[in-house]
């Protein structure tokens, strides 16, 4: 009985070792593919090594495994500033990106910059008198 227990434990230990070393999900479908993906240490390599040739396989990985997000984190509205000597126009910035399996992809990044225009001398003199 002890020998049978030892053999059984060896089989279980071997199965656990193999399960922890999942490197691809080729041929798996549904929950089996999702479970294999979740057990994989390197998710990007798992997907790269897996032959995905059915919609069911693609959906199983996309829905249950991929970290997907999108947003526009750097959005600066246009602005207008006036000082005693000039006027400054900030045209703003619009930047949007997507993140898929930890990979960040910038969709666009428009930084329109600013423009500072000094007042002509007669207007600068009037502004200076008005601010005193």
N, CA, C and O atoms as a MOPAC input file, in Angstrom:
PM7 MOZYME 1SCF
protein

 N      0.83700 1    -1.19300 1     0.00000 1
 C      0.00000 1     0.00000 1     0.00000 1
 C      0.87400 1     1.24600 1     0.00000 1
 O      0.57200 1     2.22800 1    -0.67900 1
 N      1.97700 1     1.19800 1     0.77800 1
 C      2.87400 1     2.35100 1     0.81500 1
 C      3.49700 1     2.61500 1    -0.55100 1
 O      3.67800 1     3.76800 1    -0.94200 1
 N      3.82000 1     1.56000 1    -1.26900 1
 C      4.40600 1     1.72300 1    -2.59500 1
 C      3.41200 1     2.36800 1    -3.54300 1
 O      3.78200 1     3.21900 1    -4.35300 1
 N      2.14300 1     1.96400 1    -3.44600 1
 C      1.10900 1     2.55300 1    -4.30100 1
 C      0.91100 1     4.02600 1    -3.96000 1
 O      0.71300 1     4.85200 1    -4.85100 1
 N      0.96400 1     4.35400 1    -2.67700 1
 C      0.82200 1     5.74900 1    -2.24900 1
 C      1.99100 1     6.57400 1    -2.77000 1
 O      1.80100 1     7.69600 1    -3.23900 1
 N      3.20400 1     6.02200 1    -2.68800 1
 C      4.38400 1     6.72600 1    -3.17600 1
 C      4.29000 1     6.99000 1    -4.68100 1
 O      4.62800 1     8.07700 1    -5.15000 1
 N      3.82800 1     5.98900 1    -5.43100 1
 C      3.66900 1     6.14600 1    -6.88000 1
 C      2.60400 1     7.19500 1    -7.17400 1
 O      2.78400 1     8.04200 1    -8.04900 1
 N      1.50200 1     7.13600 1    -6.44500 1
 C      0.42300 1     8.11900 1    -6.63700 1
 C      0.89300 1     9.53300 1    -6.35400 1
 O      0.58600 1    10.46000 1    -7.10300 1
 N      1.64600 1     9.69600 1    -5.26200 1
 C      2.17300 1    11.02900 1    -4.92600 1
 C      3.15700 1    11.51300 1    -5.98400 1
 O      3.18900 1    12.70100 1    -6.30600 1
 N      3.95300 1    10.60800 1    -6.52100 1
 C      4.90600 1    10.98500 1    -7.56700 1
 C      4.16700 1    11.45900 1    -8.81500 1
 O      4.58900 1    12.42300 1    -9.45400 1
 N      3.08000 1    10.79700 1    -9.16400 1
 C      2.28300 1    11.21100 1   -10.32800 1
 C      1.66900 1    12.58300 1   -10.09400 1
 O      1.69200 1    13.43500 1   -10.98200 1
 N      1.12500 1    12.80100 1    -8.91000 1
 C      0.52500 1    14.10700 1    -8.59000 1
 C      1.58100 1    15.19600 1    -8.61900 1
 O      1.33700 1    16.27400 1    -9.16200 1
 N      2.75700 1    14.93600 1    -8.04200 1
 C      3.83700 1    15.92900 1    -8.05800 1
 C      4.27300 1    16.25000 1    -9.49000 1
 O      4.51500 1    17.40800 1    -9.83200 1
 N      4.36900 1    15.21200 1   -10.31500 1
 C      4.73800 1    15.42900 1   -11.71800 1
 C      3.69800 1    16.24300 1   -12.45500 1
 O      4.03800 1    17.11400 1   -13.25600 1
 N      2.43600 1    15.96700 1   -12.19100 1
 C      1.35400 1    16.72600 1   -12.84500 1
 C      1.37300 1    18.17800 1   -12.41000 1
 O      1.16400 1    19.07500 1   -13.22700 1
 N      1.62100 1    18.41700 1   -11.13300 1
 C      1.68900 1    19.80300 1   -10.64700 1
 C      2.86600 1    20.54800 1   -11.26100 1
 O      2.75400 1    21.73400 1   -11.57200 1
 N      3.98800 1    19.86800 1   -11.43900 1
 C      5.15800 1    20.49000 1   -12.06500 1
 C      4.84900 1    20.87100 1   -13.50500 1
 O      5.17700 1    21.97300 1   -13.94300 1
 N      4.21600 1    19.96100 1   -14.24000 1
 C      3.86400 1    20.24100 1   -15.63400 1
 C      2.84000 1    21.35700 1   -15.71000 1
 O      2.94200 1    22.22400 1   -16.57800 1
 N      1.86600 1    21.35600 1   -14.82900 1
 C      0.82400 1    22.39100 1   -14.85200 1
 C      1.42400 1    23.76700 1   -14.59200 1
 O      0.95700 1    24.75400 1   -15.16000 1
 N      2.44700 1    23.85300 1   -13.74900 1
 C      3.06600 1    25.13000 1   -13.45000 1
 C      3.93300 1    25.64400 1   -14.58400 1
 O      4.30400 1    26.81800 1   -14.59500 1
 N      4.26300 1    24.78100 1   -15.54300 1
 C      5.14600 1    25.16000 1   -16.63300 1
 C      4.39200 1    25.27800 1   -17.95300 1
 O      4.92200 1    24.91500 1   -19.00300 1
 N      3.18100 1    25.77300 1   -17.90900 1
 C      2.36500 1    25.89700 1   -19.11300 1
 C      2.98700 1    26.94400 1   -20.02600 1
 O      3.22100 1    28.07800 1   -19.60800 1
 N      3.25800 1    26.56000 1   -21.28500 1
 C      3.87100 1    27.50700 1   -22.22000 1
 C      3.01300 1    27.78100 1   -23.44400 1
 O      3.25900 1    28.75100 1   -24.16000 1
 N      2.00400 1    26.94200 1   -23.70200 1
 C      1.08600 1    27.23900 1   -24.80100 1
 C     -0.21900 1    26.48000 1   -24.59700 1
 O     -0.30500 1    25.55900 1   -23.78600 1
 N     -1.21600 1    26.88700 1   -25.34500 1
 C     -2.53900 1    26.27500 1   -25.22100 1
 C     -3.03000 1    25.69800 1   -26.53000 1
 O     -4.23700 1    25.58500 1   -26.74600 1
 N     -2.11500 1    25.33400 1   -27.40200 1
 C     -2.48600 1    24.78600 1   -28.71000 1
 C     -3.35300 1    23.54400 1   -28.52300 1
 O     -2.98600 1    22.62900 1   -27.78600 1
 N     -4.48800 1    23.51600 1   -29.18400 1
 C     -5.39300 1    22.37800 1   -29.12500 1
 C     -6.41600 1    22.46000 1   -28.01200 1
 O     -7.36100 1    21.67100 1   -27.99500 1
 N     -6.26100 1    23.38900 1   -27.08200 1
 C     -7.22100 1    23.52900 1   -25.99100 1
 C     -8.35500 1    24.45500 1   -26.41500 1
 O     -8.16900 1    25.32400 1   -27.26700 1
 N     -9.52400 1    24.26800 1   -25.82300 1
 C    -10.65800 1    25.15300 1   -26.09100 1
 C    -11.38900 1    25.45200 1   -24.80200 1
 O    -11.22500 1    24.74800 1   -23.80600 1
 N    -12.19400 1    26.49600 1   -24.82200 1
 C    -13.06500 1    26.83500 1   -23.69800 1
 C    -12.33000 1    27.04800 1   -22.39800 1
 O    -11.30600 1    27.72900 1   -22.34400 1
 N    -12.88400 1    26.44100 1   -21.32800 1
 C    -12.32300 1    26.61900 1   -19.99000 1
 C    -10.91600 1    26.06300 1   -19.86500 1
 O    -10.10500 1    26.59600 1   -19.10700 1
 N    -10.61400 1    24.99800 1   -20.59700 1
 C     -9.26700 1    24.41900 1   -20.53600 1
 C     -8.23900 1    25.42800 1   -21.03600 1
 O     -7.16000 1    25.54700 1   -20.45600 1
 N     -8.55800 1    26.15500 1   -22.10300 1
 C     -7.65900 1    27.17400 1   -22.63100 1
 C     -7.53400 1    28.33700 1   -21.65500 1
 O     -6.43900 1    28.84900 1   -21.42300 1
 N     -8.66000 1    28.75000 1   -21.08800 1
 C     -8.64700 1    29.84300 1   -20.11700 1
 C     -7.81600 1    29.46800 1   -18.89800 1
 O     -7.01500 1    30.27300 1   -18.42400 1
 N     -7.99800 1    28.25200 1   -18.38600 1
 C     -7.23500 1    27.80300 1   -17.22200 1
 C     -5.74100 1    27.74500 1   -17.52900 1
 O     -4.91900 1    28.16300 1   -16.71300 1
 N     -5.39200 1    27.22800 1   -18.70400 1
 C     -3.98700 1    27.15600 1   -19.08800 1
 C     -3.39700 1    28.55700 1   -19.19100 1
 O     -2.27400 1    28.78800 1   -18.74500 1
 N     -4.14200 1    29.49600 1   -19.77500 1
 C     -3.67300 1    30.88500 1   -19.88500 1
 C     -3.43800 1    31.47100 1   -18.49600 1
 O     -2.41400 1    32.11000 1   -18.25200 1
 N     -4.38900 1    31.25300 1   -17.58600 1
 C     -4.27200 1    31.80300 1   -16.23700 1
 C     -3.10600 1    31.18900 1   -15.46900 1
 O     -2.54700 1    31.84200 1   -14.58700 1
 N     -2.72300 1    29.94500 1   -15.78100 1
 C     -1.61300 1    29.28400 1   -15.10600 1
 C     -0.25800 1    29.65800 1   -15.69800 1
 O      0.77200 1    29.46600 1   -15.05100 1
 N     -0.24800 1    30.17800 1   -16.89400 1
 C      1.01900 1    30.49500 1   -17.55600 1
 C      1.73100 1    31.62200 1   -16.82200 1
 O      1.11400 1    32.61900 1   -16.44500 1
 N      3.01900 1    31.45700 1   -16.62600 1
 C      3.81300 1    32.48900 1   -15.95700 1
 C      4.02500 1    33.69700 1   -16.87500 1
 O      3.97300 1    34.84000 1   -16.42000 1
 N      4.26300 1    33.44700 1   -18.15500 1
 C      4.49200 1    34.51600 1   -19.12900 1
 C      3.32600 1    34.52000 1   -20.11300 1
 O      3.29500 1    33.73400 1   -21.06000 1
 N      2.38000 1    35.40600 1   -19.87800 1
 C      1.13900 1    35.44000 1   -20.66900 1
 C      1.40200 1    35.80600 1   -22.13400 1
 O      0.76800 1    35.25400 1   -23.03300 1
 N      2.31600 1    36.71600 1   -22.37200 1
 C      2.60200 1    37.13300 1   -23.74500 1
 C      3.20100 1    35.96800 1   -24.53400 1
 O      2.80700 1    35.72800 1   -25.67500 1
 N      4.14000 1    35.25100 1   -23.94100 1
 C      4.72600 1    34.08600 1   -24.61500 1
 C      3.68800 1    32.99300 1   -24.82900 1
 O      3.69400 1    32.31800 1   -25.85800 1
 N      2.79800 1    32.82100 1   -23.85800 1
 C      1.74700 1    31.80800 1   -23.98600 1
 C      0.91500 1    32.07700 1   -25.23800 1
 O      0.67200 1    31.17200 1   -26.03700 1
 N      0.48200 1    33.32100 1   -25.40100 1
 C     -0.33600 1    33.66800 1   -26.57000 1
 C      0.48000 1    33.53600 1   -27.85000 1
 O     -0.02700 1    33.06100 1   -28.86600 1
 N      1.74300 1    33.95500 1   -27.80400 1
 C      2.59300 1    33.86000 1   -28.99700 1
 C      2.82200 1    32.40700 1   -29.41000 1
 O      2.93900 1    32.12000 1   -30.60200 1
 N      2.88800 1    31.48700 1   -28.44900 1
 C      3.15200 1    30.07900 1   -28.73300 1
 C      1.89300 1    29.26200 1   -29.01800 1
 O      1.98600 1    28.10800 1   -29.43700 1
 N      0.71700 1    29.85400 1   -28.79400 1
 C     -0.53900 1    29.13100 1   -28.96900 1
 C     -1.08200 1    29.34400 1   -30.37300 1
 O     -1.17300 1    30.47600 1   -30.84900 1
 N     -1.43800 1    28.25700 1   -31.02800 1
 C     -2.08900 1    28.35400 1   -32.33700 1
 C     -3.56700 1    28.61100 1   -32.06800 1
 O     -4.27800 1    27.74400 1   -31.55800 1
 N     -4.01800 1    29.81100 1   -32.41700 1
 C     -5.42100 1    30.18900 1   -32.21700 1
 C     -6.06600 1    30.20300 1   -33.59000 1
 O     -5.85300 1    31.12500 1   -34.37800 1
 N     -6.86000 1    29.17200 1   -33.87200 1
 C     -7.45200 1    29.06400 1   -35.20300 1
 C     -8.96200 1    28.95200 1   -35.18800 1
 O     -9.57200 1    28.63300 1   -36.20800 1
 N     -9.57400 1    29.21400 1   -34.03300 1
 C    -11.03900 1    29.24500 1   -33.98600 1
 C    -11.47500 1    30.48200 1   -33.21900 1
 O    -10.73000 1    31.02800 1   -32.40500 1
 N    -12.68000 1    30.90500 1   -33.49200 1
 C    -13.23900 1    32.05500 1   -32.77900 1
 C    -13.38000 1    31.72500 1   -31.30000 1
 O    -13.15400 1    32.58300 1   -30.44800 1
 N    -13.75000 1    30.49400 1   -30.99300 1
 C    -13.92200 1    30.08300 1   -29.59300 1
 C    -12.61900 1    30.23900 1   -28.81200 1
 O    -12.63200 1    30.69900 1   -27.67000 1
 N    -11.49600 1    29.85600 1   -29.42000 1
 C    -10.20500 1    30.00800 1   -28.75000 1
 C     -9.87100 1    31.48300 1   -28.54400 1
 O     -9.41600 1    31.87700 1   -27.47000 1
 N    -10.09400 1    32.28600 1   -29.56400 1
 C     -9.78800 1    33.71900 1   -29.46000 1
 C    -10.63500 1    34.37900 1   -28.37700 1
 O    -10.12700 1    35.17200 1   -27.58500 1
 N    -11.91400 1    34.05500 1   -28.34100 1
 C    -12.81100 1    34.65000 1   -27.35000 1
 C    -12.42400 1    34.20200 1   -25.94100 1
 O    -12.45700 1    35.00600 1   -25.00900 1
 N    -12.05700 1    32.92800 1   -25.77500 1
 C    -11.67300 1    32.42400 1   -24.45300 1
 C    -10.49000 1    33.20300 1   -23.89300 1
 O    -10.47400 1    33.53200 1   -22.70600 1
 N     -9.51200 1    33.49800 1   -24.72000 1
 C     -8.34500 1    34.24600 1   -24.24000 1
 C     -8.68000 1    35.72300 1   -24.07200 1
 O     -8.30400 1    36.32700 1   -23.06700 1
 N     -9.37300 1    36.31000 1   -25.03000 1
 C     -9.66900 1    37.74300 1   -24.95300 1
 C    -10.54500 1    38.09000 1   -23.75600 1
 O    -10.27600 1    39.06300 1   -23.05200 1
 N    -11.57600 1    37.31000 1   -23.52400 1
 C    -12.52700 1    37.64300 1   -22.45800 1
 C    -11.94200 1    37.35400 1   -21.08200 1
 O    -12.13100 1    38.13800 1   -20.15200 1
 N    -11.24800 1    36.25900 1   -20.94900 1
 C    -10.82300 1    35.82400 1   -19.62400 1
 C     -9.39500 1    36.15000 1   -19.25600 1
 O     -9.01400 1    35.98500 1   -18.09700 1
 N     -8.60300 1    36.60000 1   -20.18300 1
 C     -7.21000 1    36.75400 1   -19.82200 1
 C     -6.59100 1    38.09300 1   -20.10400 1
 O     -5.77000 1    38.56400 1   -19.31600 1
 N     -6.94600 1    38.71800 1   -21.18600 1
 C     -6.24300 1    39.91800 1   -21.59200 1
 C     -6.60700 1    41.11800 1   -20.73500 1
 O     -7.77000 1    41.34100 1   -20.39900 1
 N     -5.59100 1    41.87300 1   -20.39500 1
 C     -5.79100 1    43.16100 1   -19.74300 1
 C     -5.89300 1    44.18600 1   -20.85900 1
 O     -4.90800 1    44.46300 1   -21.54500 1
 N     -7.07500 1    44.74700 1   -21.04300 1
 C     -7.29000 1    45.70700 1   -22.12200 1
 C     -7.88400 1    46.97200 1   -21.53400 1
 O     -8.86600 1    46.92700 1   -20.79300 1
 N     -7.28600 1    48.08600 1   -21.86900 1
 C     -7.84300 1    49.36900 1   -21.44300 1
 C     -7.50200 1    50.42100 1   -22.48700 1
 O     -6.58600 1    50.25300 1   -23.29200 1
 N     -8.24800 1    51.48700 1   -22.45200 1
 C     -8.00900 1    52.59800 1   -23.36900 1
 C     -8.37900 1    53.88100 1   -22.64800 1
 O     -9.23800 1    53.89100 1   -21.76700 1
 N     -7.72900 1    54.94300 1   -23.02800 1
 C     -8.04600 1    56.21600 1   -22.39900 1
 C     -7.23200 1    57.34900 1   -22.98900 1
 O     -6.37500 1    57.15700 1   -23.85200 1
 N     -7.52900 1    58.52300 1   -22.49600 1
 C     -6.83500 1    59.73700 1   -22.92500 1
 C     -6.29500 1    60.42700 1   -21.66700 1
 O     -6.90500 1    61.37200 1   -21.16600 1
 N     -5.14900 1    59.95200 1   -21.15600 1
 C     -4.65800 1    60.43700 1   -19.86600 1
 C     -4.03900 1    61.83000 1   -19.90200 1
 O     -3.97200 1    62.49300 1   -18.86700 1
 N     -3.59300 1    62.28200 1   -21.04900 1
 C     -2.94000 1    63.59000 1   -21.13200 1
 C     -3.78500 1    64.50000 1   -22.01100 1
 O     -3.56000 1    64.61300 1   -23.21600 1
 N     -4.74400 1    65.13500 1   -21.39600 1
 C     -5.65400 1    65.99200 1   -22.13200 1
 C     -5.61600 1    67.36200 1   -21.47400 1
 O     -6.06600 1    67.52400 1   -20.33900 1
 N     -5.08400 1    68.34000 1   -22.18200 1
 C     -4.98600 1    69.70000 1   -21.65900 1
 C     -5.83800 1    70.59700 1   -22.54400 1
 O     -5.64300 1    70.66000 1   -23.75800 1
 N     -6.78400 1    71.28700 1   -21.92200 1
 C     -7.67400 1    72.16200 1   -22.68000 1
 C     -6.94000 1    73.42500 1   -23.13500 1
 O     -5.98200 1    73.84400 1   -22.48500 1
 N     -7.36500 1    74.02700 1   -24.22200 1
 C     -6.77500 1    75.30400 1   -24.65300 1
 C     -6.92800 1    76.35700 1   -23.55000 1
 O     -7.86100 1    76.30900 1   -22.74800 1
 N     -5.98800 1    77.30900 1   -23.53200 1
 C     -6.01500 1    78.34200 1   -22.49500 1
 C     -5.61400 1    79.68500 1   -23.08200 1
 O     -5.04100 1    79.76900 1   -24.16800 1
 N     -5.92800 1    80.71700 1   -22.34200 1
 C     -5.60700 1    82.08800 1   -22.75200 1
 C     -5.11700 1    82.82700 1   -21.52100 1
 O     -5.76500 1    82.80200 1   -20.47500 1
 N     -3.96700 1    83.48700 1   -21.64500 1
 C     -3.42000 1    84.26000 1   -20.53700 1
 C     -3.00900 1    85.64800 1   -21.00400 1
 O     -2.49500 1    85.81600 1   -22.11000 1
 N     -3.24100 1    86.63700 1   -20.15400 1
 C     -2.90100 1    88.02100 1   -20.48600 1
 C     -2.05500 1    88.58600 1   -19.34500 1
 O     -2.41000 1    88.46600 1   -18.17300 1
 N     -0.93200 1    89.20100 1   -19.70900 1
 C     -0.09700 1    89.87600 1   -18.71400 1
 C      0.01000 1    91.34300 1   -19.10100 1
 O     -0.65800 1    91.79200 1   -20.03300 1
 N      0.83600 1    92.07800 1   -18.40100 1
 C      1.02000 1    93.50400 1   -18.71500 1
 C      1.76200 1    93.70700 1   -20.02700 1
 O      1.68700 1    94.78800 1   -20.61200 1
 N      2.47400 1    92.69500 1   -20.50100 1
 C      3.30700 1    92.88500 1   -21.68100 1
 C      2.91100 1    92.02600 1   -22.88300 1
 O      3.33400 1    92.30200 1   -24.00600 1
 N      2.10300 1    90.98700 1   -22.65600 1
 C      1.79800 1    90.10200 1   -23.77800 1
 C      0.51800 1    89.29200 1   -23.54200 1
 O     -0.09800 1    89.34500 1   -22.47800 1
 N      0.15900 1    88.55800 1   -24.55900 1
 C     -0.96500 1    87.63100 1   -24.47500 1
 C     -0.42100 1    86.24000 1   -24.85500 1
 O      0.33200 1    86.10800 1   -25.81900 1
 N     -0.80300 1    85.22400 1   -24.10200 1
 C     -0.32100 1    83.86400 1   -24.34200 1
 C     -1.50700 1    82.95400 1   -24.62200 1
 O     -2.48300 1    82.92700 1   -23.87200 1
 N     -1.40300 1    82.21800 1   -25.70300 1
 C     -2.45000 1    81.26500 1   -26.08100 1
 C     -1.85500 1    79.86100 1   -25.98800 1
 O     -0.86000 1    79.55100 1   -26.64300 1
 N     -2.47400 1    79.02300 1   -25.17200 1
 C     -2.08700 1    77.61000 1   -25.09100 1
 C     -3.08500 1    76.82000 1   -25.92200 1
 O     -4.28600 1    76.85200 1   -25.65500 1
 N     -2.59700 1    76.12100 1   -26.91500 1
 C     -3.49700 1    75.41100 1   -27.83000 1
 C     -3.89200 1    74.02800 1   -27.31700 1
 O     -4.74200 1    73.36900 1   -27.91500 1
 N     -3.28800 1    73.58400 1   -26.22200 1
 C     -3.69300 1    72.33300 1   -25.59600 1
 C     -2.94000 1    71.11600 1   -26.09300 1
 O     -2.05700 1    71.19600 1   -26.94600 1
 N     -3.32700 1    69.98600 1   -25.52500 1
 C     -2.72400 1    68.70200 1   -25.88600 1
 C     -3.80400 1    67.62800 1   -25.82500 1
 O     -4.60800 1    67.58700 1   -24.89300 1
 N     -3.80900 1    66.77500 1   -26.81500 1
 C     -4.71200 1    65.63700 1   -26.83800 1
 C     -3.86800 1    64.39100 1   -27.08100 1
 O     -3.15600 1    64.29500 1   -28.08000 1
 N     -3.95800 1    63.42700 1   -26.14000 1
 C     -3.18000 1    62.20000 1   -26.25800 1
 C     -4.03700 1    61.03300 1   -25.80700 1
 O     -4.57800 1    61.04900 1   -24.70100 1
 N     -4.16500 1    60.01700 1   -26.65800 1
 C     -4.93400 1    58.82700 1   -26.31200 1
 C     -4.09400 1    57.58300 1   -26.57200 1
 O     -3.23200 1    57.57000 1   -27.45000 1
 N     -4.36600 1    56.52100 1   -25.77900 1
 C     -3.59800 1    55.29200 1   -25.88300 1
 C     -4.46000 1    54.08700 1   -25.55400 1
 O     -5.53000 1    54.21300 1   -24.95800 1
 N     -3.97600 1    52.91500 1   -25.95200 1
 C     -4.59700 1    51.64900 1   -25.57000 1
 C     -3.52400 1    50.79100 1   -24.91000 1
 O     -2.33700 1    50.92100 1   -25.20900 1
 N     -3.95800 1    49.91000 1   -24.00600 1
 C     -3.06100 1    48.97900 1   -23.33900 1
 C     -3.62700 1    47.58600 1   -23.55300 1
 O     -4.78500 1    47.32400 1   -23.22600 1
 N     -2.81000 1    46.68700 1   -24.10600 1
 C     -3.22100 1    45.31700 1   -24.36200 1
 C     -2.11000 1    44.39200 1   -23.88100 1
 O     -0.99700 1    44.41900 1   -24.40700 1
 N     -2.41500 1    43.58600 1   -22.89300 1
 C     -1.47300 1    42.65000 1   -22.27600 1
 C     -0.19600 1    43.37900 1   -21.84500 1
 O      0.91400 1    42.91200 1   -22.10400 1
 N     -0.36500 1    44.50300 1   -21.20000 1
 C      0.77400 1    45.24000 1   -20.68700 1
 C      1.53700 1    46.04900 1   -21.72000 1
 O      2.48000 1    46.75800 1   -21.36600 1
 N      1.16100 1    45.96300 1   -22.96800 1
 C      1.83100 1    46.73200 1   -24.02500 1
 C      1.05000 1    48.01900 1   -24.27200 1
 O     -0.14400 1    47.97700 1   -24.57100 1
 N      1.71700 1    49.15100 1   -24.15000 1
 C      1.07000 1    50.45400 1   -24.31500 1
 C      1.30200 1    50.95300 1   -25.74400 1
 O      2.43200 1    50.98000 1   -26.23300 1
 N      0.21600 1    51.34400 1   -26.39700 1
 C      0.28900 1    51.85400 1   -27.76400 1
 C     -0.36800 1    53.22700 1   -27.80900 1
 O     -1.55000 1    53.36700 1   -27.49500 1
 N      0.39600 1    54.23300 1   -28.19800 1
 C     -0.13700 1    55.58700 1   -28.31700 1
 C     -0.87300 1    55.70200 1   -29.64700 1
 O     -0.29200 1    55.49700 1   -30.71200 1
 N     -2.16300 1    56.03400 1   -29.57100 1
 C     -2.95800 1    56.21300 1   -30.78400 1
 C     -2.62200 1    57.53900 1   -31.44400 1
 O     -2.40200 1    57.60400 1   -32.65300 1
 N     -2.58300 1    58.59900 1   -30.63600 1
 C     -2.14500 1    59.89600 1   -31.13500 1
 C     -1.70600 1    60.74700 1   -29.95400 1
 O     -2.14000 1    60.53500 1   -28.82200 1
 N     -0.84400 1    61.70700 1   -30.23500 1
 C     -0.34400 1    62.62700 1   -29.22000 1
 C     -0.09800 1    63.97000 1   -29.88600 1
 O      0.97100 1    64.22700 1   -30.43900 1
 N     -1.11200 1    64.81600 1   -29.81900 1
 C     -1.01800 1    66.15000 1   -30.42400 1
 C     -0.75700 1    67.16700 1   -29.32400 1
 O     -1.65400 1    67.49500 1   -28.54800 1
 N      0.45800 1    67.65800 1   -29.26100 1
 C      0.79400 1    68.72200 1   -28.33000 1
 C      0.92900 1    69.99000 1   -29.16500 1
 O      1.94500 1    70.20500 1   -29.82600 1
 N     -0.08500 1    70.81200 1   -29.13000 1
 C     -0.15900 1    71.97000 1   -30.01600 1
 C      0.69600 1    73.13300 1   -29.54900 1
 O      0.89200 1    74.08900 1   -30.30100 1
 N      1.21600 1    73.07700 1   -28.31500 1
 C      2.12900 1    74.11200 1   -27.84100 1
 C      1.43400 1    75.40300 1   -27.44400 1
 O      0.21300 1    75.45900 1   -27.30000 1
 N      2.24500 1    76.44000 1   -27.27200 1
 C      1.73700 1    77.76000 1   -26.88800 1
 C      2.32900 1    78.82100 1   -27.80900 1
 O      3.34600 1    78.60700 1   -28.46800 1
 N      1.67300 1    79.94400 1   -27.83100 1
 C      2.14000 1    81.08600 1   -28.61500 1
 C      2.02500 1    82.32000 1   -27.73500 1
 O      0.95800 1    82.60100 1   -27.18800 1
 N      3.11700 1    83.05200 1   -27.59800 1
 C      3.12000 1    84.29100 1   -26.83000 1
 C      3.37000 1    85.44400 1   -27.78800 1
 O      4.35300 1    85.45300 1   -28.53000 1
 N      2.46400 1    86.41800 1   -27.76100 1
 C      2.56900 1    87.57900 1   -28.64600 1
 C      2.66700 1    88.83600 1   -27.77700 1
 O      1.75400 1    89.13900 1   -27.00900 1
 N      3.79700 1    89.57300 1   -27.90700 1
 C      3.91900 1    90.81500 1   -27.12100 1
 C      2.97200 1    91.88800 1   -27.67100 1
 O      2.70100 1    91.96100 1   -28.86900 1
 N      2.48600 1    92.70700 1   -26.75100 1
 C      1.62200 1    93.80500 1   -27.18100 1
 C      2.44000 1    94.84100 1   -27.95900 1
 O      3.61100 1    95.05900 1   -27.65000 1
 N      1.82900 1    95.48400 1   -28.97200 1
 C      2.50800 1    96.62400 1   -29.61600 1
 C      2.71200 1    97.73200 1   -28.57200 1
 O      1.97200 1    97.81400 1   -27.59200 1
 N      3.71000 1    98.56900 1   -28.79300 1
 C      4.10000 1    99.59700 1   -27.81200 1
 C      2.92600 1   100.45400 1   -27.33600 1
 O      2.81100 1   100.66100 1   -26.12800 1
 N      2.03800 1   100.97000 1   -28.20900 1
 C      0.94200 1   101.80700 1   -27.70300 1
 C     -0.01100 1   101.03400 1   -26.77800 1
 O     -0.48200 1   101.57900 1   -25.78000 1
 N     -0.29200 1    99.77100 1   -27.10700 1
 C     -1.19600 1    98.98300 1   -26.26500 1
 C     -0.49600 1    98.63900 1   -24.94800 1
 O     -1.12700 1    98.67400 1   -23.89200 1
 N      0.78600 1    98.31000 1   -24.99600 1
 C      1.53100 1    98.00600 1   -23.77600 1
 C      1.53600 1    99.21500 1   -22.85200 1
 O      1.43300 1    99.05800 1   -21.63500 1
 N      1.65500 1   100.43800 1   -23.41400 1
 C      1.64100 1   101.65100 1   -22.58500 1
 C      0.28500 1   101.83300 1   -21.91900 1
 O      0.22700 1   102.21500 1   -20.75000 1
 N     -0.82000 1   101.56600 1   -22.63900 1
 C     -2.15600 1   101.69100 1   -22.05000 1
 C     -2.38000 1   100.64500 1   -20.96400 1
 O     -2.96900 1   100.94200 1   -19.92500 1
 N     -1.91200 1    99.42300 1   -21.20100 1
 C     -2.05900 1    98.36900 1   -20.18300 1
 C     -1.26400 1    98.74700 1   -18.93900 1
 O     -1.73100 1    98.55200 1   -17.81700 1
 N     -0.07500 1    99.28400 1   -19.13400 1
 C      0.76600 1    99.66900 1   -17.99400 1
 C      0.09100 1   100.79500 1   -17.19800 1
 O      0.12900 1   100.78400 1   -15.96700 1
 N     -0.53200 1   101.77800 1   -17.89300 1
 C     -1.23200 1   102.85500 1   -17.18400 1
 C     -2.44100 1   102.30400 1   -16.44900 1
 O     -2.72800 1   102.72100 1   -15.32700 1
 N     -3.15100 1   101.37000 1   -17.07000 1
 C     -4.34600 1   100.82200 1   -16.44200 1
 C     -4.03700 1    99.95700 1   -15.23000 1
 O     -4.87400 1    99.83300 1   -14.33700 1
 N     -2.85100 1    99.35500 1   -15.18100 1
 C     -2.51700 1    98.48400 1   -14.05500 1
 C     -1.91700 1    99.25900 1   -12.88300 1
 O     -1.75700 1    98.70700 1   -11.79500 1
 N     -1.58100 1   100.54300 1   -13.09800 1
 C     -1.00100 1   101.36300 1   -11.99500 1
 C     -2.05400 1   101.95600 1   -11.16000 1
 O     -1.75500 1   102.66600 1   -10.20000 1

